[in-house]
Coordinates of C-alpha atoms in Angstrom, one line a residue:
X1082 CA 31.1 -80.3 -78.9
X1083 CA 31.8 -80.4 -82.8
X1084 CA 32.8 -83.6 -84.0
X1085 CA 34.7 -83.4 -87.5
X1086 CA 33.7 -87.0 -89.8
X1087 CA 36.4 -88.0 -92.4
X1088 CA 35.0 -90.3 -94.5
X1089 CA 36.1 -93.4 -95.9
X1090 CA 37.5 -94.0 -99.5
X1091 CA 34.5 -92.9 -101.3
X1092 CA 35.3 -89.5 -99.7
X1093 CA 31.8 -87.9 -99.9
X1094 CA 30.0 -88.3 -96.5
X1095 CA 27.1 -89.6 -98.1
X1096 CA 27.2 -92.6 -96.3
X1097 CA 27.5 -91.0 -93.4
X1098 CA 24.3 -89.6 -92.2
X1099 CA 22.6 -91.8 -90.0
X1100 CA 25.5 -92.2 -87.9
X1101 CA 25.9 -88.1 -87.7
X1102 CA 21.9 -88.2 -86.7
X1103 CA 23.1 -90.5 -84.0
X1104 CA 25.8 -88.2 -82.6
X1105 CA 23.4 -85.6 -82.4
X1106 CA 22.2 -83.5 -80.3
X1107 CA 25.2 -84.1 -77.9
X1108 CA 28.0 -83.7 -80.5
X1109 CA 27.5 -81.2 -83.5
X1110 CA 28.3 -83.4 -86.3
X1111 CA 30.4 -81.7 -89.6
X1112 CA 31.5 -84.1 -92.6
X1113 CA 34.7 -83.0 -94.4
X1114 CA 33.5 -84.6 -98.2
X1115 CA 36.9 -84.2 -100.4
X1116 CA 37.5 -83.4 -103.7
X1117 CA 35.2 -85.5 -106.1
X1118 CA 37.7 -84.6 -108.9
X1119 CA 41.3 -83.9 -107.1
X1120 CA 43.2 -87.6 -107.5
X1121 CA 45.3 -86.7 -104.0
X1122 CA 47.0 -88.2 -102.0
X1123 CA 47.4 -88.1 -97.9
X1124 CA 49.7 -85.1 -98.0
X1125 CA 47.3 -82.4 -99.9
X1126 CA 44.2 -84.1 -98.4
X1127 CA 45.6 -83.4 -94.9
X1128 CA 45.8 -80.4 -96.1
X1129 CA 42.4 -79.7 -97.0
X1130 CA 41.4 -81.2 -93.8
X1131 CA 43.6 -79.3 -91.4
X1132 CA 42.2 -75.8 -93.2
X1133 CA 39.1 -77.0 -92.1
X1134 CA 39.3 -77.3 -88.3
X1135 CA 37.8 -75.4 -86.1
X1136 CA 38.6 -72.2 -85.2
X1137 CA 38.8 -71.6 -81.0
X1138 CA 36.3 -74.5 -80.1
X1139 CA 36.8 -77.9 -78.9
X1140 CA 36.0 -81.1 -81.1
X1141 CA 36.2 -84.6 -81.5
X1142 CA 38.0 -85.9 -84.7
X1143 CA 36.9 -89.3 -86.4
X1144 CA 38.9 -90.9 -89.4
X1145 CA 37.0 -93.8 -90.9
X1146 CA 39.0 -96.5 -92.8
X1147 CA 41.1 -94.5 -95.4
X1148 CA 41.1 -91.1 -93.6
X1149 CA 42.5 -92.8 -90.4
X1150 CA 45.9 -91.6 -92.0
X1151 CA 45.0 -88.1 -91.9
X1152 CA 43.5 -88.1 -89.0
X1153 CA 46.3 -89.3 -87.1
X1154 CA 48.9 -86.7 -88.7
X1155 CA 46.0 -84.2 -87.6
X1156 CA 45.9 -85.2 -84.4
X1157 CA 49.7 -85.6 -83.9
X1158 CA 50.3 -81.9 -84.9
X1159 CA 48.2 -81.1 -81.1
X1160 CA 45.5 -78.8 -82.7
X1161 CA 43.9 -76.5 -80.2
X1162 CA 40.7 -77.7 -79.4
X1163 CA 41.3 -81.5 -79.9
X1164 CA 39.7 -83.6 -77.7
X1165 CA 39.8 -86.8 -78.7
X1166 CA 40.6 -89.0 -81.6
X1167 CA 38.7 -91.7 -82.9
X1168 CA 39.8 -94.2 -85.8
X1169 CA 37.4 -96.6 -87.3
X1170 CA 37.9 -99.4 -89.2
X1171 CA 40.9 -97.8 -89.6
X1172 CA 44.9 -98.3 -89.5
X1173 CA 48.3 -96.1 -88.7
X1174 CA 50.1 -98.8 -91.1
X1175 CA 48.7 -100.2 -94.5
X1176 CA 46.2 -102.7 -93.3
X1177 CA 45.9 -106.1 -94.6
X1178 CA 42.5 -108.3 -94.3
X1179 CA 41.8 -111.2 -91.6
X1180 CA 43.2 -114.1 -92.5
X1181 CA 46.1 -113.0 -95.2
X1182 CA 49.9 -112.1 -94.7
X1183 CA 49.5 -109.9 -98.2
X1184 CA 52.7 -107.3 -98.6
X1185 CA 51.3 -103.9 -97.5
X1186 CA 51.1 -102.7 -101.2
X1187 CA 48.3 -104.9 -102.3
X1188 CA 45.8 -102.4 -102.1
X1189 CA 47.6 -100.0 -104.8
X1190 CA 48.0 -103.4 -106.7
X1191 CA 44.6 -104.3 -107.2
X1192 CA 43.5 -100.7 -107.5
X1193 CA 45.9 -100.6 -110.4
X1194 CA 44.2 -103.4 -112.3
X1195 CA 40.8 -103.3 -111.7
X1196 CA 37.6 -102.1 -113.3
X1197 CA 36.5 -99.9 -110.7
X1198 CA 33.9 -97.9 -112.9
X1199 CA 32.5 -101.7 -113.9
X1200 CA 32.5 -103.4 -110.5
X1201 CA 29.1 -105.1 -109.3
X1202 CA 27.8 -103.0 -106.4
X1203 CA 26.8 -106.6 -104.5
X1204 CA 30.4 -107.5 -104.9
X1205 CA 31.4 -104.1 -103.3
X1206 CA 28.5 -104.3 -101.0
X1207 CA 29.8 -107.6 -99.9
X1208 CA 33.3 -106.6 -99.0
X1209 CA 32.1 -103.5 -97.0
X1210 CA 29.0 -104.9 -95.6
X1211 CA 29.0 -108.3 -95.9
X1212 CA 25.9 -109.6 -94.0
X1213 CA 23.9 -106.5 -93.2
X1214 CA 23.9 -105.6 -97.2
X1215 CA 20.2 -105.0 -97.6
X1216 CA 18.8 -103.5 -100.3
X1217 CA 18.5 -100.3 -98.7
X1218 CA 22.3 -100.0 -98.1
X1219 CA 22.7 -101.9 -102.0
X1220 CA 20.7 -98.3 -103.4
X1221 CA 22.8 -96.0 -101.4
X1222 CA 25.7 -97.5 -102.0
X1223 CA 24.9 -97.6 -105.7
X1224 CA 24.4 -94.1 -105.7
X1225 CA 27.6 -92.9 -104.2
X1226 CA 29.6 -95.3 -106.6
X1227 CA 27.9 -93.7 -109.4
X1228 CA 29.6 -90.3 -108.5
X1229 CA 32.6 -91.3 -108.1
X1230 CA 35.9 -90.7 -110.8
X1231 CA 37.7 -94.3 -110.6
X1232 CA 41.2 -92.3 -111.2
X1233 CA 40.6 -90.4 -107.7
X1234 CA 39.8 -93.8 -106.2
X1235 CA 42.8 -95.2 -107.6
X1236 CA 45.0 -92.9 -105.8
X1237 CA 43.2 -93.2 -102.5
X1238 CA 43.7 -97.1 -103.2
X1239 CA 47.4 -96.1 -103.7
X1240 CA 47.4 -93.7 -100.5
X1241 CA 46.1 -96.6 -98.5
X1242 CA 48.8 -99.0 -99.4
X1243 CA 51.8 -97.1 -98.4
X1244 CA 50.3 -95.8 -95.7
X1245 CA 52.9 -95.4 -92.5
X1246 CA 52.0 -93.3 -89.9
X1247 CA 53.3 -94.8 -86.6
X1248 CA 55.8 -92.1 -85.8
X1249 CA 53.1 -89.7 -86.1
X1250 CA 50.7 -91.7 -84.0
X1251 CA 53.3 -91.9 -81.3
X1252 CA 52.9 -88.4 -81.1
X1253 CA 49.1 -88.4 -80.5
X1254 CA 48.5 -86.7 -76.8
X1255 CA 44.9 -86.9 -77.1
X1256 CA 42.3 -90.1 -76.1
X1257 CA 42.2 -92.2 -78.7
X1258 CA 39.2 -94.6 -79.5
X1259 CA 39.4 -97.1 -82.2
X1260 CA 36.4 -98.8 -83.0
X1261 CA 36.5 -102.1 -84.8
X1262 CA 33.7 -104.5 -86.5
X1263 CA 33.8 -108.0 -85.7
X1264 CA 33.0 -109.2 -89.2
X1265 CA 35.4 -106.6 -91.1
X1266 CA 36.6 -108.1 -94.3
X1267 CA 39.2 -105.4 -95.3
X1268 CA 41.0 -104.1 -92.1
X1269 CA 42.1 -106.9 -89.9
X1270 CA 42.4 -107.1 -85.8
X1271 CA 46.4 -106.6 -86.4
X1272 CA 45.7 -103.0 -87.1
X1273 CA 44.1 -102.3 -83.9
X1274 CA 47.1 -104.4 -82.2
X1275 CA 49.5 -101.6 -84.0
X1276 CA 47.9 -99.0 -83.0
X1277 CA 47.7 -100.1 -78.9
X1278 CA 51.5 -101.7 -79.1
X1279 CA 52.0 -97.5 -80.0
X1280 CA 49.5 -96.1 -77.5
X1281 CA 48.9 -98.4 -74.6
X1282 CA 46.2 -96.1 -73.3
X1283 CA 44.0 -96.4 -76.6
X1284 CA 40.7 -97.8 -76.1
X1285 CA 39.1 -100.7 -78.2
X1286 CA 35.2 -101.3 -78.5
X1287 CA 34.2 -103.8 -81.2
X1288 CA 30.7 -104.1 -82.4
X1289 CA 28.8 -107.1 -83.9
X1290 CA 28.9 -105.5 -87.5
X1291 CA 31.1 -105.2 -91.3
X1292 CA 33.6 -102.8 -92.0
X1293 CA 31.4 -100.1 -92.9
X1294 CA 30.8 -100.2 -89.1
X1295 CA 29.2 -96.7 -89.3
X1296 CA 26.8 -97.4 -91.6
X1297 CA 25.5 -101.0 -90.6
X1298 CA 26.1 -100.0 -86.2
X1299 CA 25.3 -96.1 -86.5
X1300 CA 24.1 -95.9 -82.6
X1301 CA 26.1 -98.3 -81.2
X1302 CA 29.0 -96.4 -82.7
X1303 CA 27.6 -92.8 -82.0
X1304 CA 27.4 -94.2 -78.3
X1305 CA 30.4 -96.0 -77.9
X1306 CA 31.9 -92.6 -79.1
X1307 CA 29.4 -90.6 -76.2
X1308 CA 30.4 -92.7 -73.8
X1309 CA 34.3 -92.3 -74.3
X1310 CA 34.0 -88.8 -74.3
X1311 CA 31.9 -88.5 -71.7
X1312 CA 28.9 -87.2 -73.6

């Protein structure tokens, strides 16, 4: 079975390979990397995504952080070949962090006024990987920044904080998984809470690990996603 990846807000995949490694060889792993260039928003990226599914074969659909969004309206729309939906790290509404009641447009707010080509990569790091940031992870993530046009990541910032998807979640027929890290700094437990008062039959499995849950927990989350879909 295929199993489409939609990256977080970097939007390049990148980051992504050891955990496609660890889907394989029972899933057939495909990234969707967006536009480096294209400062869009959720509507044309869903559209970029949805010309992308697969054509007359089943699949697996994972939205990670920012591209939960997408995935959902994906998903909602009843593709053929769907099987299953899994969001992680991810939300339906604009997501606030643990331990702050912050208006949902504080993500667009800060994106607004910050240096984003100038940012530390240990401060970035720190937020998305908190204690598994080793140097390894510091490099790569170094890298990807360093592609990366701060006006596109501005309007993904944007996207992210006006984000509103729970009528289109409440369409979702398929299994949905969300997968959560214990230790995530950016997308607090109320997010998952949203997402199960919508869909009672959605599935939680948290793992010991940041919010770039894919990257620091890439087999427990390949499994976790095996084992839901029976794989």
């Amino acid at each position: 079975m295929r199993c489409l990846l939609l990256p977080g807000m970097d939007g390049t995949g990148a980051l992504l390979s050891d955990f496609a490694a660890a889907l394989a060889p029972q899933f057939r792993p495909e990234v969707v990397a967006y536009p480096r260039d294209a400062a869009w928003g959720y509507d044309p990226l869903t559209d970029y995504v949805r010309a992308r599914l697969p054509r007359d074969q089943p699949f697996v659909l994972l939205g990670e952080s920012f591209s939960g969004p997408i995935a959902i309206r994906i998903a909602a729309s009843r593709p053929d070949g769907l099987r299953g939906l899994v969001l992680c790290a991810s939300f339906a509404r604009a997501p606030s962090p643990p331990g702050w009641r912050l208006p949902a447009s504080w993500l667009g707010r800060i994106g607004a006024v910050l240096p984003i080509d100038r940012l530390p990569t240990r401060l970035t790091a720190a937020a998305m990987l908190g204690a598994w940031a080793s140097e390894e992870w510091l490099t790569r993530t170094r890298e990807v920044l360093a592609t990366l046009d701060p006006a596109v990541i501005r309007a993904r910032m944007h996207a992210g904080s006006t984000a509103e998807e729970t009528a289109a979640l409440a369409r979702v027929a398929c299994p949905l998984l969300y997968l959560r890290g214990r230790h995530d700094r950016l997308v607090s437990r109320r997010s998952w809470e949203h997402i199960r008062a919508i869909l009672p039959l959605a599935n939680c499995v948290e793992l010991d690990g940041p919010h770039f849950l894919l990257q620091a927990k890439a087999i427990e989350a390949a499994d976790a996603i095996k084992r839901a879909f029976a794989i």
